[in-house]
Coordinates of C-alpha atoms in Angstrom, one line a residue:
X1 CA 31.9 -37.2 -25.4
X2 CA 30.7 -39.7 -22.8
X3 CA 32.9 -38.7 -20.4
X4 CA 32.4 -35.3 -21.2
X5 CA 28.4 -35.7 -20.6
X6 CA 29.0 -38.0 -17.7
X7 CA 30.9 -35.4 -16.0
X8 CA 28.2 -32.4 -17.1
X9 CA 25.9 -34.3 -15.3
X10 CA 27.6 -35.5 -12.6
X11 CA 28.1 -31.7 -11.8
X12 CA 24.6 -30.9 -12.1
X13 CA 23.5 -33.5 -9.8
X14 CA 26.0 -32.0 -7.4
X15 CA 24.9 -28.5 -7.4
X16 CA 21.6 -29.4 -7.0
X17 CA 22.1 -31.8 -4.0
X18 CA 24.4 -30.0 -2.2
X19 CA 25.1 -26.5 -3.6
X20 CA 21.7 -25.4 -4.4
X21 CA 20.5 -26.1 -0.5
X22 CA 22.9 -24.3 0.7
X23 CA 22.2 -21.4 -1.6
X24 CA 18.7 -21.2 -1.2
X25 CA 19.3 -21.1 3.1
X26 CA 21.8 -18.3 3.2
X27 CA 21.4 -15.1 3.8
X28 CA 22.9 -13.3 0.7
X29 CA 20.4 -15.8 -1.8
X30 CA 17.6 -15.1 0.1
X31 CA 18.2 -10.8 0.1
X32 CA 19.0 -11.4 -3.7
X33 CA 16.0 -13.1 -4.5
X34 CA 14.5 -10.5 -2.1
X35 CA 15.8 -7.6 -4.6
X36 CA 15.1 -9.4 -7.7
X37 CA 11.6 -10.0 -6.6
X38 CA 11.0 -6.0 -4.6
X39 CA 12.3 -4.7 -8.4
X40 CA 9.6 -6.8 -10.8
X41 CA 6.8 -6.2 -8.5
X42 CA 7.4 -3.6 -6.2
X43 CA 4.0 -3.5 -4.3
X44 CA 3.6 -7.0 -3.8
X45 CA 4.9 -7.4 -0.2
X46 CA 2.8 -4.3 0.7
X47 CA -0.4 -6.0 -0.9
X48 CA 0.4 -9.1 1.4
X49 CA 1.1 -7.5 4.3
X50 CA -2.1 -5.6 4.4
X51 CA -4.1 -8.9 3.3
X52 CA -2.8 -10.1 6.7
X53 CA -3.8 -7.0 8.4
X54 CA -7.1 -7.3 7.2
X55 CA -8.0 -10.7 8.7
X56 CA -5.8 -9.8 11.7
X57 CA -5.0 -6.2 12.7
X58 CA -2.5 -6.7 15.3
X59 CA 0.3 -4.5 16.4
X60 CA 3.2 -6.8 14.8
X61 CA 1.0 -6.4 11.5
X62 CA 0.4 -2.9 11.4
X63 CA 4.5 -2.5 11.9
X64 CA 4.8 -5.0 9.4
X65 CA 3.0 -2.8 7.2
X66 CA 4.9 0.8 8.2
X67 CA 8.1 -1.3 7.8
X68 CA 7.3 -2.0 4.6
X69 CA 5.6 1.2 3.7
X70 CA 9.1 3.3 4.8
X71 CA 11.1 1.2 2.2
X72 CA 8.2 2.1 -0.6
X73 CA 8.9 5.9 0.2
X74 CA 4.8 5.3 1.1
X75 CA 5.7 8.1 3.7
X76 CA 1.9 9.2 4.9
X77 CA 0.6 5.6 5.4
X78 CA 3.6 4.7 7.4
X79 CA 2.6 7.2 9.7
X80 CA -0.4 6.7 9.9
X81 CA 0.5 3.0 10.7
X82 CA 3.0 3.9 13.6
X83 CA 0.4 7.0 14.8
X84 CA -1.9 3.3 15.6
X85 CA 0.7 1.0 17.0
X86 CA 1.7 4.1 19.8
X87 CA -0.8 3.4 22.3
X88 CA -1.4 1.2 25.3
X89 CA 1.8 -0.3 26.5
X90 CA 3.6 1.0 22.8
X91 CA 2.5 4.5 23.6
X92 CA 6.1 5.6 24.1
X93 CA 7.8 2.5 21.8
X94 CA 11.2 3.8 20.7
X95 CA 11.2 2.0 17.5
X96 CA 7.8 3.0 16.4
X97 CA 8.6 6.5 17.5
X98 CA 11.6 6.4 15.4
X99 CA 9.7 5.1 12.4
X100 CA 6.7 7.8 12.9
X101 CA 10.0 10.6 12.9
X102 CA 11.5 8.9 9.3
X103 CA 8.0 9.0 7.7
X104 CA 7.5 12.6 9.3
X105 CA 10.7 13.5 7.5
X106 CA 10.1 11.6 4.6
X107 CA 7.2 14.3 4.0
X108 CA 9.3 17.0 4.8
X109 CA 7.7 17.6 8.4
X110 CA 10.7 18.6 10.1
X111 CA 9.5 20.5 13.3
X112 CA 7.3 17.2 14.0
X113 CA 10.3 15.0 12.7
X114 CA 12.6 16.9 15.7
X115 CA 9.6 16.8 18.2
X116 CA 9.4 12.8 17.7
X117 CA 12.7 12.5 17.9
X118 CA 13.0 14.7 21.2
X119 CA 10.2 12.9 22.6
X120 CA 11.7 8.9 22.0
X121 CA 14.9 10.2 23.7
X122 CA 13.1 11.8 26.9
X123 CA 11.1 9.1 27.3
X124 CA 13.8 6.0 26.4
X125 CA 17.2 7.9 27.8
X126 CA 18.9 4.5 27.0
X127 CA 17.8 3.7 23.8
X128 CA 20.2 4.2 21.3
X129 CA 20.3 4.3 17.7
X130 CA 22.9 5.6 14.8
X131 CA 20.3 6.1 12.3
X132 CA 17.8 7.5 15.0
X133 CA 21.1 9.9 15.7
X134 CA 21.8 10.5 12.0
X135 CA 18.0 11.4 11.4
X136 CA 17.8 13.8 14.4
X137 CA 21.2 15.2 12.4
X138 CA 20.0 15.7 9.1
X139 CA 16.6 17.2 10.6
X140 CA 18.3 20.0 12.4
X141 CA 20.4 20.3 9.3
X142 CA 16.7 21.0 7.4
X143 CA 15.6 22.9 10.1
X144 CA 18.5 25.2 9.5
X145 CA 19.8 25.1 12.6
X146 CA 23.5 24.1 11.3
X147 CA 25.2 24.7 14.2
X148 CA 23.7 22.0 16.3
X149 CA 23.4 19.6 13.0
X150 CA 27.2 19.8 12.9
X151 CA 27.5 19.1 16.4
X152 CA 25.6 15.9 15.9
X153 CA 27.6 15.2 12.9
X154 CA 30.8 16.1 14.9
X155 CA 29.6 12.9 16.9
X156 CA 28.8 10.4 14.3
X157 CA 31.9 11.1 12.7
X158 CA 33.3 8.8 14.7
X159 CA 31.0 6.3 15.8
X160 CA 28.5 6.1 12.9
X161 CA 28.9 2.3 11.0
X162 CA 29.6 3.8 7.2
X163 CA 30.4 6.6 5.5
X164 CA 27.2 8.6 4.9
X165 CA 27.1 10.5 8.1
X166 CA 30.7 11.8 7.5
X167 CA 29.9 13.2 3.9
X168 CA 27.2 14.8 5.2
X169 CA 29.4 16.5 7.7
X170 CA 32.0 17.2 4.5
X171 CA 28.8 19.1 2.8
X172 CA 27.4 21.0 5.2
X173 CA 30.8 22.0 6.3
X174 CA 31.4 23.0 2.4
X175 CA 28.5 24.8 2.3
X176 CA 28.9 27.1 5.5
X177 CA 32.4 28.4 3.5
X178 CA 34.2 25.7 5.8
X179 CA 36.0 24.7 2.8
X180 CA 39.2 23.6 4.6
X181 CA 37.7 21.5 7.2
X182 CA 35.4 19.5 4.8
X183 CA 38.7 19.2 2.7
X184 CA 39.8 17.0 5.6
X185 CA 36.8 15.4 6.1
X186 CA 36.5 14.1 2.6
X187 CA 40.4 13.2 2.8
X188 CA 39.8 11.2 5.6
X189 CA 36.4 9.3 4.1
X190 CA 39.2 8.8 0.4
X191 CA 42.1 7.3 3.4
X192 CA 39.5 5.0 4.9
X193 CA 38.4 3.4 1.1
X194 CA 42.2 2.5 0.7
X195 CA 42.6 0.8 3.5
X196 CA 38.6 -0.8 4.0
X197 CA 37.8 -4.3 3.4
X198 CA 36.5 -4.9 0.3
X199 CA 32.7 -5.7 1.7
X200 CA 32.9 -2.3 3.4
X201 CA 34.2 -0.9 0.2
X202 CA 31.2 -2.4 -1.9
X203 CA 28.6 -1.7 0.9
X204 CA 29.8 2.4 0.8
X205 CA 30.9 2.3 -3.2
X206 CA 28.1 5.5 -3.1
X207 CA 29.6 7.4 -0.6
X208 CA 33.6 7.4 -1.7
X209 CA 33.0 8.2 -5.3
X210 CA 30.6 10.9 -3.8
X211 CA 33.8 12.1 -1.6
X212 CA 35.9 11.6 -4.8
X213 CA 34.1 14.0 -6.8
X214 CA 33.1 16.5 -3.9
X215 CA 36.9 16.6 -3.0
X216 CA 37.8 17.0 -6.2
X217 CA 35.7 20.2 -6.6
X218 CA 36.9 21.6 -3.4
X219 CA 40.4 22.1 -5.4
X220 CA 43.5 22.8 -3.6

């Protein structure tokens, strides 16, 4: 039993000097803690963001604050916020004109989504972005214009990091009667999972058994 206890905490006392450091300083702790923390109190961040924008209504804060609003689905207010950080030297900012088009989008204002978007690449030729790319994608797609949507889909196909441009390329490609070409799409997304590092295959679990199941109803 003593050696038993004397080992207990002789493990104890070595997690906490020199595991639990560690834990607390990397990356995947501190998003975890993050999550657990965003799913008991949701609001919280949002209420201490804007407590700092009250006492100091800077442009950092006020992105700090759409940033934050975005991830809430608080769609209106992050507009708003990004409406106020383009101006002055930010009037033609790429990444607050890309956050302006997700909020625009997130209320379902598609022409203004497309004209933001339009606008950021006019003004910033060499900015580039795959979720800027993928947003202009799915706003054409809402627009109806499905030609040019697959276009841009076409195009992320092969350079967009994951898997949720490609099955949205599978569905709209399904959904024009292209049956036999988003066949191969989702066939390609279900050859990809097999041979995927397991991260990836964690990071994208959504998107294959979404291609599993969309495949599957394809038939044959």
């Amino acid at each position: 039993i003593i050696i038993l206890i004397g080992s207990f905490v002789g493990c104890l006392a070595y997690f906490l000097v020199e595991i639990l450091p560690e834990l607390r300083n990397s990356r995947t702790a501190k998003r975890v803690v993050a999550n657990v923390a965003r799913s008991i109190d949701p609001e919280k961040r949002k209420r201490e963001i804007t407590a700092q924008l009250d006492i100091a209504d800077t442009v950092q804060n006020r992105v700090r604050l759409a940033e934050e609003c975005l991830q809430l689905g608080d769609w209106q207010n992050a507009r708003m916020l990004y409406e106020r950080c383009l101006s002055g030297p930010y009037a033609d900012d790429p990444n607050f004109l890309l956050g302006r088009a997700r909020a625009e989008n997130g209320l379902g204002l598609f022409e203004q989504a497309r004209a933001t978007l339009e606008y950021l690449i006019a003004k910033n030729p060499d900015y580039r972005s795959n979720d800027g790319h993928l947003l202009y994608a799915t706003t054409l797609e809402a627009l109806g214009e499905s030609d040019k949507a697959l276009d841009e889909y076409r195009v992320l196909e092969l350079s967009f990091p994951g898997e949720e441009a490609r099955i949205r390329y599978a569905r709209l490609l399904a959904k024009l009667g292209r049956v036999r070409e988003a066949r191969e799409t989702y066939e390609g997304i279900l050859k990809r999972e097999k041979t995927a590092p397991a991260y990836y295959r964690r990071k994208e679990r959504e998107f294959f058994d979404a291609a599993k199941k969309e495949r599957a109803a394809l038939g044959d």
